[in-house]
Tab-separated table of C-alpha atoms in Angstrom:
chain	number	residue	atom	x	y	z
A	7	UNK	CA	-1.898	27.778	-13.631
A	8	UNK	CA	0.329	25.350	-11.532
A	9	UNK	CA	-2.514	25.143	-8.921
A	10	UNK	CA	-5.418	24.465	-11.569
A	11	UNK	CA	-3.086	21.334	-12.401
A	12	UNK	CA	-2.312	20.328	-9.321
A	13	UNK	CA	-6.202	20.199	-8.723
A	14	UNK	CA	-7.244	18.519	-11.789
A	15	UNK	CA	-4.490	15.849	-11.586
A	16	UNK	CA	-4.940	15.169	-7.953
A	17	UNK	CA	-8.653	14.738	-8.450
A	18	UNK	CA	-8.644	12.914	-11.500
A	19	UNK	CA	-5.840	11.728	-13.556
A	20	UNK	CA	-3.455	11.111	-11.088
A	21	UNK	CA	-5.901	10.151	-8.742
A	22	UNK	CA	-4.324	8.521	-5.229
A	23	UNK	CA	-6.177	5.226	-5.306
A	24	UNK	CA	-6.254	4.531	-9.127
A	25	UNK	CA	-3.070	5.545	-10.161
A	26	UNK	CA	-0.840	5.524	-7.160
A	27	UNK	CA	-2.418	2.561	-5.513
A	28	UNK	CA	-2.692	4.359	-1.971
A	29	UNK	CA	-5.415	3.682	0.531
A	30	UNK	CA	-6.280	0.195	-1.217
A	31	UNK	CA	-7.087	-1.364	1.710
A	32	UNK	CA	-9.941	0.697	2.818
A	33	UNK	CA	-10.954	0.901	-0.605
A	34	UNK	CA	-11.475	-2.805	-1.049
A	35	UNK	CA	-12.886	-3.310	2.856
A	36	UNK	CA	-15.096	-0.303	3.542
A	37	UNK	CA	-16.405	0.595	0.411
A	38	UNK	CA	-19.235	-1.994	0.603
A	39	UNK	CA	-22.080	0.602	1.395
A	40	UNK	CA	-22.168	4.093	0.536
A	41	UNK	CA	-22.609	5.667	4.053
A	42	UNK	CA	-19.400	3.913	5.189
A	43	UNK	CA	-17.605	5.313	2.239
A	44	UNK	CA	-18.561	8.712	2.968
A	45	UNK	CA	-17.601	8.064	6.715
A	46	UNK	CA	-14.493	7.116	5.580
A	47	UNK	CA	-13.610	9.720	2.883
A	48	UNK	CA	-14.558	12.538	5.567
A	49	UNK	CA	-12.206	10.988	8.519
A	50	UNK	CA	-9.628	10.700	5.677
A	51	UNK	CA	-9.472	14.287	4.696
A	52	UNK	CA	-9.742	15.496	8.025
A	53	UNK	CA	-6.465	13.348	8.842
A	54	UNK	CA	-4.591	14.045	5.557
A	55	UNK	CA	-5.180	17.821	5.834
A	56	UNK	CA	-4.138	18.310	9.276
A	57	UNK	CA	-1.345	15.831	9.080
A	58	UNK	CA	0.094	17.454	5.843
A	59	UNK	CA	0.363	20.773	7.415
A	60	UNK	CA	1.952	19.396	10.683
A	61	UNK	CA	4.432	17.479	8.662
A	62	UNK	CA	5.305	20.100	5.919
A	63	UNK	CA	6.038	22.382	8.791
A	64	UNK	CA	8.068	20.068	10.908
A	65	UNK	CA	10.007	18.834	7.818
A	66	UNK	CA	11.082	22.439	6.595
A	67	UNK	CA	11.690	24.170	9.854
A	68	UNK	CA	13.168	21.271	12.086
A	69	UNK	CA	14.620	18.518	9.898
A	70	UNK	CA	15.956	20.471	7.250
A	71	UNK	CA	17.774	22.953	9.347
A	72	UNK	CA	19.300	20.317	11.530
A	73	UNK	CA	20.350	17.965	8.346
A	74	UNK	CA	18.328	14.744	9.531
A	75	UNK	CA	15.936	14.670	6.550
A	76	UNK	CA	16.516	10.674	6.906
A	77	UNK	CA	14.372	10.667	9.935
A	78	UNK	CA	11.260	11.784	8.224
A	79	UNK	CA	9.505	8.510	7.756
A	80	UNK	CA	9.620	7.638	11.342
A	81	UNK	CA	8.795	11.334	12.296
A	82	UNK	CA	5.745	11.332	9.897
A	83	UNK	CA	4.357	8.047	11.168
A	84	UNK	CA	4.514	9.325	14.703
A	85	UNK	CA	2.774	12.460	13.550
A	86	UNK	CA	-0.182	10.684	11.921
A	87	UNK	CA	-0.653	8.029	14.869
A	88	UNK	CA	-0.809	10.586	17.505
A	89	UNK	CA	-3.008	12.945	15.459
A	90	UNK	CA	-5.320	9.973	15.015
A	91	UNK	CA	-5.255	9.613	18.761
A	92	UNK	CA	-5.784	13.039	19.624
A	93	UNK	CA	-8.420	13.605	17.031
A	94	UNK	CA	-10.328	10.943	18.594
A	95	UNK	CA	-10.195	11.843	22.095
A	96	UNK	CA	-11.212	15.586	20.797
A	97	UNK	CA	-14.110	14.313	18.767
A	98	UNK	CA	-15.506	11.897	21.692
A	99	UNK	CA	-15.234	14.789	23.956
A	100	UNK	CA	-16.814	17.683	22.257
A	101	UNK	CA	-18.285	16.711	18.724
A	102	UNK	CA	-20.235	13.386	20.082
A	103	UNK	CA	-22.308	13.342	16.881
A	104	UNK	CA	-19.301	13.378	14.455
A	105	UNK	CA	-17.523	10.919	16.840
A	106	UNK	CA	-20.259	8.280	16.422
A	107	UNK	CA	-20.332	8.658	12.611
A	108	UNK	CA	-16.842	8.436	12.163
A	109	UNK	CA	-15.521	6.272	15.400
A	110	UNK	CA	-14.918	3.143	13.869
A	111	UNK	CA	-12.882	4.398	10.848
A	112	UNK	CA	-10.682	6.937	12.614
A	113	UNK	CA	-8.228	4.246	14.226
A	114	UNK	CA	-8.204	2.475	10.793
A	115	UNK	CA	-6.404	5.572	9.428
A	116	UNK	CA	-3.149	5.319	11.113
A	117	UNK	CA	-2.282	2.372	8.669
A	118	UNK	CA	-4.007	3.686	5.822
A	119	UNK	CA	-1.111	4.199	3.298
A	120	UNK	CA	-3.372	7.365	1.628
A	121	UNK	CA	-2.089	9.573	4.677
A	122	UNK	CA	1.649	8.658	4.775
A	123	UNK	CA	1.634	8.543	0.903
A	124	UNK	CA	0.185	11.847	0.205
A	125	UNK	CA	2.201	13.305	3.327
A	126	UNK	CA	5.300	11.674	1.654
A	127	UNK	CA	4.277	13.044	-1.774
A	128	UNK	CA	3.897	16.649	-0.442
A	129	UNK	CA	7.642	16.382	0.386
A	130	UNK	CA	9.033	14.453	-2.753
A	131	UNK	CA	7.450	17.053	-5.045
A	132	UNK	CA	8.855	20.114	-3.550
A	133	UNK	CA	5.700	21.805	-3.033
A	134	UNK	CA	5.248	25.242	-1.266
A	135	UNK	CA	2.930	25.694	1.518
A	136	UNK	CA	-0.082	26.777	-0.756
A	137	UNK	CA	0.394	23.919	-3.344
A	138	UNK	CA	0.837	21.389	-0.430
A	139	UNK	CA	-2.655	22.696	0.817
A	140	UNK	CA	-4.129	22.247	-2.312
A	141	UNK	CA	-2.710	18.882	-3.328
A	142	UNK	CA	-3.466	17.296	-0.018
A	143	UNK	CA	-7.103	18.602	-0.242
A	144	UNK	CA	-7.719	17.620	-3.610
A	145	UNK	CA	-5.979	14.242	-3.354
A	146	UNK	CA	-8.349	13.275	-0.137
A	147	UNK	CA	-11.120	14.787	-1.971
A	148	UNK	CA	-10.231	12.290	-5.052
A	149	UNK	CA	-9.921	9.535	-2.760
A	150	UNK	CA	-13.453	10.475	-1.410
A	151	UNK	CA	-15.114	10.711	-4.747
A	152	UNK	CA	-13.353	7.368	-5.930
A	153	UNK	CA	-14.498	5.389	-2.740
A	154	UNK	CA	-18.248	6.748	-2.853
A	155	UNK	CA	-18.489	5.949	-6.654
A	156	UNK	CA	-16.858	2.548	-5.924
A	157	UNK	CA	-19.379	1.780	-3.131
A	158	UNK	CA	-22.195	2.674	-5.363
A	159	UNK	CA	-21.141	0.044	-7.829
A	160	UNK	CA	-20.548	-2.554	-5.468
A	161	UNK	CA	-23.742	-2.702	-3.906
A	162	UNK	CA	-25.047	-3.319	-7.493
A	163	UNK	CA	-22.636	-6.068	-7.966
A	164	UNK	CA	-23.317	-7.907	-4.884
A	165	UNK	CA	-26.690	-8.476	-6.032
A	166	UNK	CA	-25.600	-9.687	-9.341
A	167	UNK	CA	-24.747	-13.042	-10.597
A	168	UNK	CA	-21.068	-13.364	-10.713
A	169	UNK	CA	-19.221	-16.510	-11.350
A	170	UNK	CA	-18.061	-18.415	-8.260
A	171	UNK	CA	-14.481	-17.827	-8.333
A	172	UNK	CA	-14.835	-13.949	-9.148
A	173	UNK	CA	-17.058	-13.323	-6.138
A	174	UNK	CA	-16.144	-10.966	-3.618
A	175	UNK	CA	-12.483	-9.269	-4.314
A	176	UNK	CA	-11.701	-10.339	-7.564
A	177	UNK	CA	-14.613	-8.659	-9.435
A	178	UNK	CA	-14.248	-5.516	-7.206
A	179	UNK	CA	-10.428	-5.155	-8.497
A	180	UNK	CA	-11.828	-5.567	-12.204
A	181	UNK	CA	-14.349	-2.977	-11.568
A	182	UNK	CA	-11.508	-0.765	-10.240
A	183	UNK	CA	-9.200	-1.438	-13.425
A	184	UNK	CA	-12.284	0.060	-15.913
A	185	UNK	CA	-12.638	2.848	-13.078
A	186	UNK	CA	-8.867	3.573	-13.518
A	187	UNK	CA	-8.930	3.365	-17.390
A	188	UNK	CA	-11.769	5.931	-17.338
A	189	UNK	CA	-10.166	8.351	-14.966
A	190	UNK	CA	-6.754	8.147	-16.611
A	191	UNK	CA	-8.571	8.889	-19.964
A	192	UNK	CA	-7.694	5.744	-21.652
A	193	UNK	CA	-11.093	5.135	-22.978
B	13	UNK	CA	8.552	-26.071	7.222
B	14	UNK	CA	4.661	-26.203	7.913
B	15	UNK	CA	4.397	-22.603	8.969
B	16	UNK	CA	6.511	-21.604	5.838
B	17	UNK	CA	4.335	-23.382	3.465
B	18	UNK	CA	1.081	-21.971	5.219
B	19	UNK	CA	2.463	-18.727	4.529
B	20	UNK	CA	2.976	-19.174	0.815
B	21	UNK	CA	-0.259	-20.983	0.180
B	22	UNK	CA	-2.692	-21.003	3.060
B	23	UNK	CA	-2.331	-17.666	4.485
B	24	UNK	CA	-0.823	-16.019	1.191
B	25	UNK	CA	-0.742	-12.245	2.350
B	26	UNK	CA	-2.017	-11.142	-1.186
B	27	UNK	CA	-4.099	-14.041	-2.432
B	28	UNK	CA	-6.036	-14.879	0.790
B	29	UNK	CA	-5.523	-11.958	3.291
B	30	UNK	CA	-5.599	-9.006	0.581
B	31	UNK	CA	-2.925	-7.169	2.579
B	32	UNK	CA	-0.280	-4.988	1.461
B	33	UNK	CA	-1.841	-4.526	-2.119
B	34	UNK	CA	-0.634	-0.961	-2.419
B	35	UNK	CA	2.858	-2.172	-3.235
B	36	UNK	CA	1.952	-5.213	-4.804
B	37	UNK	CA	0.426	-3.146	-7.740
B	38	UNK	CA	2.689	-0.311	-7.679
B	39	UNK	CA	5.834	-1.975	-8.302
B	40	UNK	CA	5.089	-4.423	-10.438
B	41	UNK	CA	5.797	-2.805	-13.799
B	42	UNK	CA	9.448	-4.449	-13.726
B	43	UNK	CA	10.448	-7.824	-12.843
B	44	UNK	CA	13.274	-6.647	-11.264
B	45	UNK	CA	11.599	-3.934	-9.030
B	46	UNK	CA	8.827	-6.666	-8.125
B	47	UNK	CA	11.296	-9.183	-6.509
B	48	UNK	CA	13.558	-6.323	-4.843
B	49	UNK	CA	10.583	-5.217	-3.207
B	50	UNK	CA	9.627	-8.734	-2.075
B	51	UNK	CA	13.086	-9.014	-0.297
B	52	UNK	CA	12.838	-5.708	1.135
B	53	UNK	CA	9.557	-6.843	2.517
B	54	UNK	CA	10.814	-10.234	3.513
B	55	UNK	CA	13.930	-8.607	5.387
B	56	UNK	CA	11.845	-5.774	7.288
B	57	UNK	CA	9.133	-8.768	8.206
B	58	UNK	CA	11.899	-10.991	9.723
B	59	UNK	CA	13.571	-8.218	11.579
B	60	UNK	CA	10.626	-6.763	12.992
B	61	UNK	CA	9.303	-10.360	13.933
B	62	UNK	CA	12.297	-10.916	15.778
B	63	UNK	CA	12.412	-7.667	17.891
B	64	UNK	CA	8.664	-7.903	18.841
B	65	UNK	CA	8.900	-11.383	19.535
B	66	UNK	CA	11.826	-10.698	21.912
B	67	UNK	CA	10.435	-7.430	23.603
B	68	UNK	CA	6.898	-8.872	23.699
B	69	UNK	CA	6.974	-9.201	27.542
B	70	UNK	CA	7.919	-5.548	28.088
B	71	UNK	CA	5.284	-3.912	25.980
B	72	UNK	CA	2.008	-2.825	27.849
B	73	UNK	CA	-0.824	-3.748	25.943
B	74	UNK	CA	-2.459	-0.283	25.364
B	75	UNK	CA	0.665	1.049	23.577
B	76	UNK	CA	1.210	-1.860	21.522
B	77	UNK	CA	0.557	-0.300	18.093
B	78	UNK	CA	2.846	2.594	18.424
B	79	UNK	CA	5.314	0.645	19.902
B	80	UNK	CA	5.487	-1.881	16.907
B	81	UNK	CA	4.978	0.963	14.269
B	82	UNK	CA	8.108	2.486	15.728
B	83	UNK	CA	9.997	-0.608	15.500
B	84	UNK	CA	9.020	-0.940	11.943
B	85	UNK	CA	9.801	2.458	10.719
B	86	UNK	CA	13.405	2.088	12.192
B	87	UNK	CA	14.082	-0.761	10.272
B	88	UNK	CA	12.459	0.684	6.991
B	89	UNK	CA	14.620	3.759	7.831
B	90	UNK	CA	17.771	1.668	7.868
B	91	UNK	CA	16.762	-0.068	5.044
B	92	UNK	CA	16.253	3.086	3.010
B	93	UNK	CA	19.589	4.735	3.930
B	94	UNK	CA	21.355	1.366	2.829
B	95	UNK	CA	19.435	1.345	-0.567
B	96	UNK	CA	20.327	4.917	-1.173
B	97	UNK	CA	23.691	4.774	-0.533
B	98	UNK	CA	24.288	1.519	-2.556
B	99	UNK	CA	21.603	1.284	-5.253
B	100	UNK	CA	20.346	4.714	-5.719
B	101	UNK	CA	18.437	4.297	-9.243
B	102	UNK	CA	16.339	1.429	-7.459
B	103	UNK	CA	16.003	3.599	-4.406
B	104	UNK	CA	14.505	6.346	-6.992
B	105	UNK	CA	12.576	3.778	-8.921
B	106	UNK	CA	10.897	2.251	-5.465
B	107	UNK	CA	9.982	6.082	-4.404
B	108	UNK	CA	7.659	6.346	-1.774
B	109	UNK	CA	6.722	2.552	-1.889
B	110	UNK	CA	9.911	1.993	0.364
B	111	UNK	CA	8.847	4.006	3.188
B	112	UNK	CA	4.964	3.034	2.589
B	113	UNK	CA	6.239	-0.583	3.924
B	114	UNK	CA	5.645	1.063	7.243
B	115	UNK	CA	2.055	1.077	6.996
B	116	UNK	CA	2.128	-2.120	4.901
B	117	UNK	CA	-0.669	-4.060	6.591
B	118	UNK	CA	1.406	-7.305	6.478
B	119	UNK	CA	4.321	-6.271	8.680
B	120	UNK	CA	2.219	-4.676	11.424
B	121	UNK	CA	-0.447	-7.606	10.982
B	122	UNK	CA	1.897	-10.319	11.952
B	123	UNK	CA	3.601	-8.477	14.483
B	124	UNK	CA	0.312	-8.094	16.243
B	125	UNK	CA	-1.165	-11.627	15.462
B	126	UNK	CA	1.819	-13.820	15.530
B	127	UNK	CA	5.134	-12.395	16.821
B	128	UNK	CA	3.638	-10.888	20.010
B	129	UNK	CA	2.114	-14.119	21.049
B	130	UNK	CA	5.024	-16.586	19.990
B	131	UNK	CA	8.587	-17.205	20.616
B	132	UNK	CA	11.303	-16.342	18.242
B	133	UNK	CA	11.869	-19.606	16.170
B	134	UNK	CA	7.793	-19.500	15.171
B	135	UNK	CA	8.272	-15.602	14.788
B	136	UNK	CA	11.248	-16.064	12.101
B	137	UNK	CA	9.661	-18.860	10.400
B	138	UNK	CA	5.973	-17.149	10.174
B	139	UNK	CA	8.076	-13.892	8.698
B	140	UNK	CA	9.977	-16.119	5.917
B	141	UNK	CA	6.795	-18.070	4.909
B	142	UNK	CA	4.642	-14.781	4.696
B	143	UNK	CA	7.463	-13.066	2.997
B	144	UNK	CA	7.949	-15.585	0.660
B	145	UNK	CA	4.477	-15.831	-0.391
B	146	UNK	CA	4.423	-12.050	-0.776
B	147	UNK	CA	7.673	-12.093	-3.137
B	148	UNK	CA	6.189	-15.100	-5.076
B	149	UNK	CA	2.709	-13.260	-6.047
B	150	UNK	CA	4.951	-10.018	-6.734
B	151	UNK	CA	6.960	-11.962	-9.270
B	152	UNK	CA	4.101	-13.642	-10.934
B	153	UNK	CA	2.143	-10.107	-11.313
B	154	UNK	CA	5.298	-8.564	-12.572
B	155	UNK	CA	6.356	-11.190	-15.187
B	156	UNK	CA	2.844	-11.278	-16.529
B	157	UNK	CA	2.699	-7.604	-16.821
B	158	UNK	CA	6.344	-7.087	-17.972
B	159	UNK	CA	6.483	-9.886	-20.542
B	160	UNK	CA	2.618	-9.101	-22.125
B	161	UNK	CA	2.727	-5.363	-21.593
B	162	UNK	CA	6.033	-4.344	-22.615
B	163	UNK	CA	7.839	-7.429	-24.401
B	164	UNK	CA	10.822	-7.470	-22.221
B	165	UNK	CA	11.910	-9.089	-19.045
B	166	UNK	CA	14.273	-7.094	-16.527
B	167	UNK	CA	16.092	-9.377	-14.440
B	168	UNK	CA	19.129	-6.697	-13.414
B	169	UNK	CA	19.000	-3.383	-14.579
B	170	UNK	CA	19.234	-0.935	-11.546
B	171	UNK	CA	21.228	-3.032	-9.515
B	172	UNK	CA	23.846	-3.028	-12.087
B	173	UNK	CA	25.890	-1.175	-10.013
B	174	UNK	CA	26.003	-3.898	-7.441
B	175	UNK	CA	26.228	-7.105	-9.568
B	176	UNK	CA	28.125	-5.441	-12.242
B	177	UNK	CA	26.029	-6.818	-15.064
B	178	UNK	CA	22.942	-5.951	-16.847
B	179	UNK	CA	20.295	-8.750	-17.885
B	180	UNK	CA	17.234	-7.444	-19.872
B	181	UNK	CA	15.652	-10.130	-22.100
B	182	UNK	CA	13.784	-8.878	-25.080
B	183	UNK	CA	10.830	-11.508	-25.716
B	184	UNK	CA	9.287	-11.475	-29.242
B	185	UNK	CA	5.727	-12.660	-29.231
B	186	UNK	CA	4.941	-13.661	-32.641
B	187	UNK	CA	1.377	-11.882	-33.014
B	188	UNK	CA	1.199	-8.221	-33.501
B	189	UNK	CA	-1.603	-7.798	-31.085
B	190	UNK	CA	1.690	-7.993	-28.533
B	191	UNK	CA	2.713	-5.997	-26.493
B	192	UNK	CA	-0.567	-5.150	-24.815
B	193	UNK	CA	0.574	-1.684	-23.191
B	194	UNK	CA	-2.356	-1.226	-21.167
B	195	UNK	CA	-0.937	-3.790	-18.710
B	196	UNK	CA	1.867	-1.561	-17.832
B	197	UNK	CA	-0.512	1.061	-16.589
B	198	UNK	CA	-2.203	1.026	-13.358
B	199	UNK	CA	-5.721	-0.315	-14.977
B	200	UNK	CA	-3.528	-3.403	-15.925
B	201	UNK	CA	-2.383	-3.936	-12.179
B	202	UNK	CA	-5.969	-4.139	-11.082
B	203	UNK	CA	-6.911	-6.255	-13.830
B	204	UNK	CA	-4.064	-8.951	-13.492
B	205	UNK	CA	-4.602	-9.160	-9.577
B	206	UNK	CA	-8.285	-9.483	-10.122
B	207	UNK	CA	-7.591	-12.575	-12.496
B	208	UNK	CA	-4.850	-14.018	-10.422
B	209	UNK	CA	-7.185	-14.105	-7.386
B	210	UNK	CA	-10.157	-15.355	-9.243
B	211	UNK	CA	-7.539	-18.063	-10.763
B	212	UNK	CA	-6.224	-18.838	-7.323
B	213	UNK	CA	-9.885	-19.500	-5.871
B	214	UNK	CA	-11.061	-21.465	-8.934
B	215	UNK	CA	-7.765	-23.964	-8.022
B	216	UNK	CA	-8.699	-24.109	-4.526
B	217	UNK	CA	-12.459	-24.557	-5.147
B	218	UNK	CA	-11.555	-27.283	-7.406
B	219	UNK	CA	-9.513	-29.199	-4.674
B	220	UNK	CA	-12.305	-28.844	-2.233
B	221	UNK	CA	-14.505	-30.548	-4.313
B	222	UNK	CA	-12.135	-33.173	-5.075
B	223	UNK	CA	-11.860	-33.947	-1.278
B	224	UNK	CA	-15.404	-33.781	-1.050
């Protein structure tokens, strides 16, 4: 039961982008084309899931026993940064096709708030291993879902006649506001 | 002076560069958490810019980003420990958005583009300008969202353990349309920022026309 509520809240009602504002930068920057949105989404899912598993394990088996929980920010950032580097090297070496598709977006992920945010939320919410895994997969899936829908709308917005001051980011933010209303069931 | 004003208007991190939107949208539900967040970012930006500017010649180009991220996260951790010790309620309100300053593109961006290339004086001035620009925008968004969305204006509440007094102003708006609750919700944050940037563009566009 608990798992089901984690799934629905992470995917829809408490979507990381629309209610927690994590990963707004790629949401605004990358989501102008559907193809880019999908690539970014897959990269984020990969990094979030892997780094969640590593950081959760490190936190519970290294930081808690040694009473150095205050080091979590530094440690998590290091884990994410090195994981991204490692993933890039591995993909480049063994999975050339995937690397060509995601190559551009992987380095950007180091400074993506969504990754560090989800990893920190796993710890703050006191999840056990299964809940942590469910939450990270569903949150990053929620991120991909929103960024995909949004990019489809932006393709249309770019072709429509928007008042000059609203061109670009303002209209995108207002569209996001309407999406946030729908996702959190206010309409 | 010119650099500071440039940070507030010309290169405003939120309105022009669109960096660090995460925290700008999340903590602006009350006026208090908005300006405290602004001060936190200002402090971290200043310290990280000073450090980066001091060690710029020692850092090889290919490990620049990891080194800078490590410096920033160290300062964020120090700030986290201080806030947790002295202003616990505020620390809980800011939640994950305090550690998220590490990946706030503003801090890393300024370290890479300004501090790693210029002397300490310029780096400090740049940090103060960008930090103030960020704080002002956060305060404007929060002012709008809290007054219209909730009918209050919190100046000191969670930091009362430090200052000794609580100041929460109640603002009665005459029509029964107010308060508009939706503004305190996440959707309100997107809406407010969208209109604010549009207004900023409009004013800037007007000035351009005049000079032409």
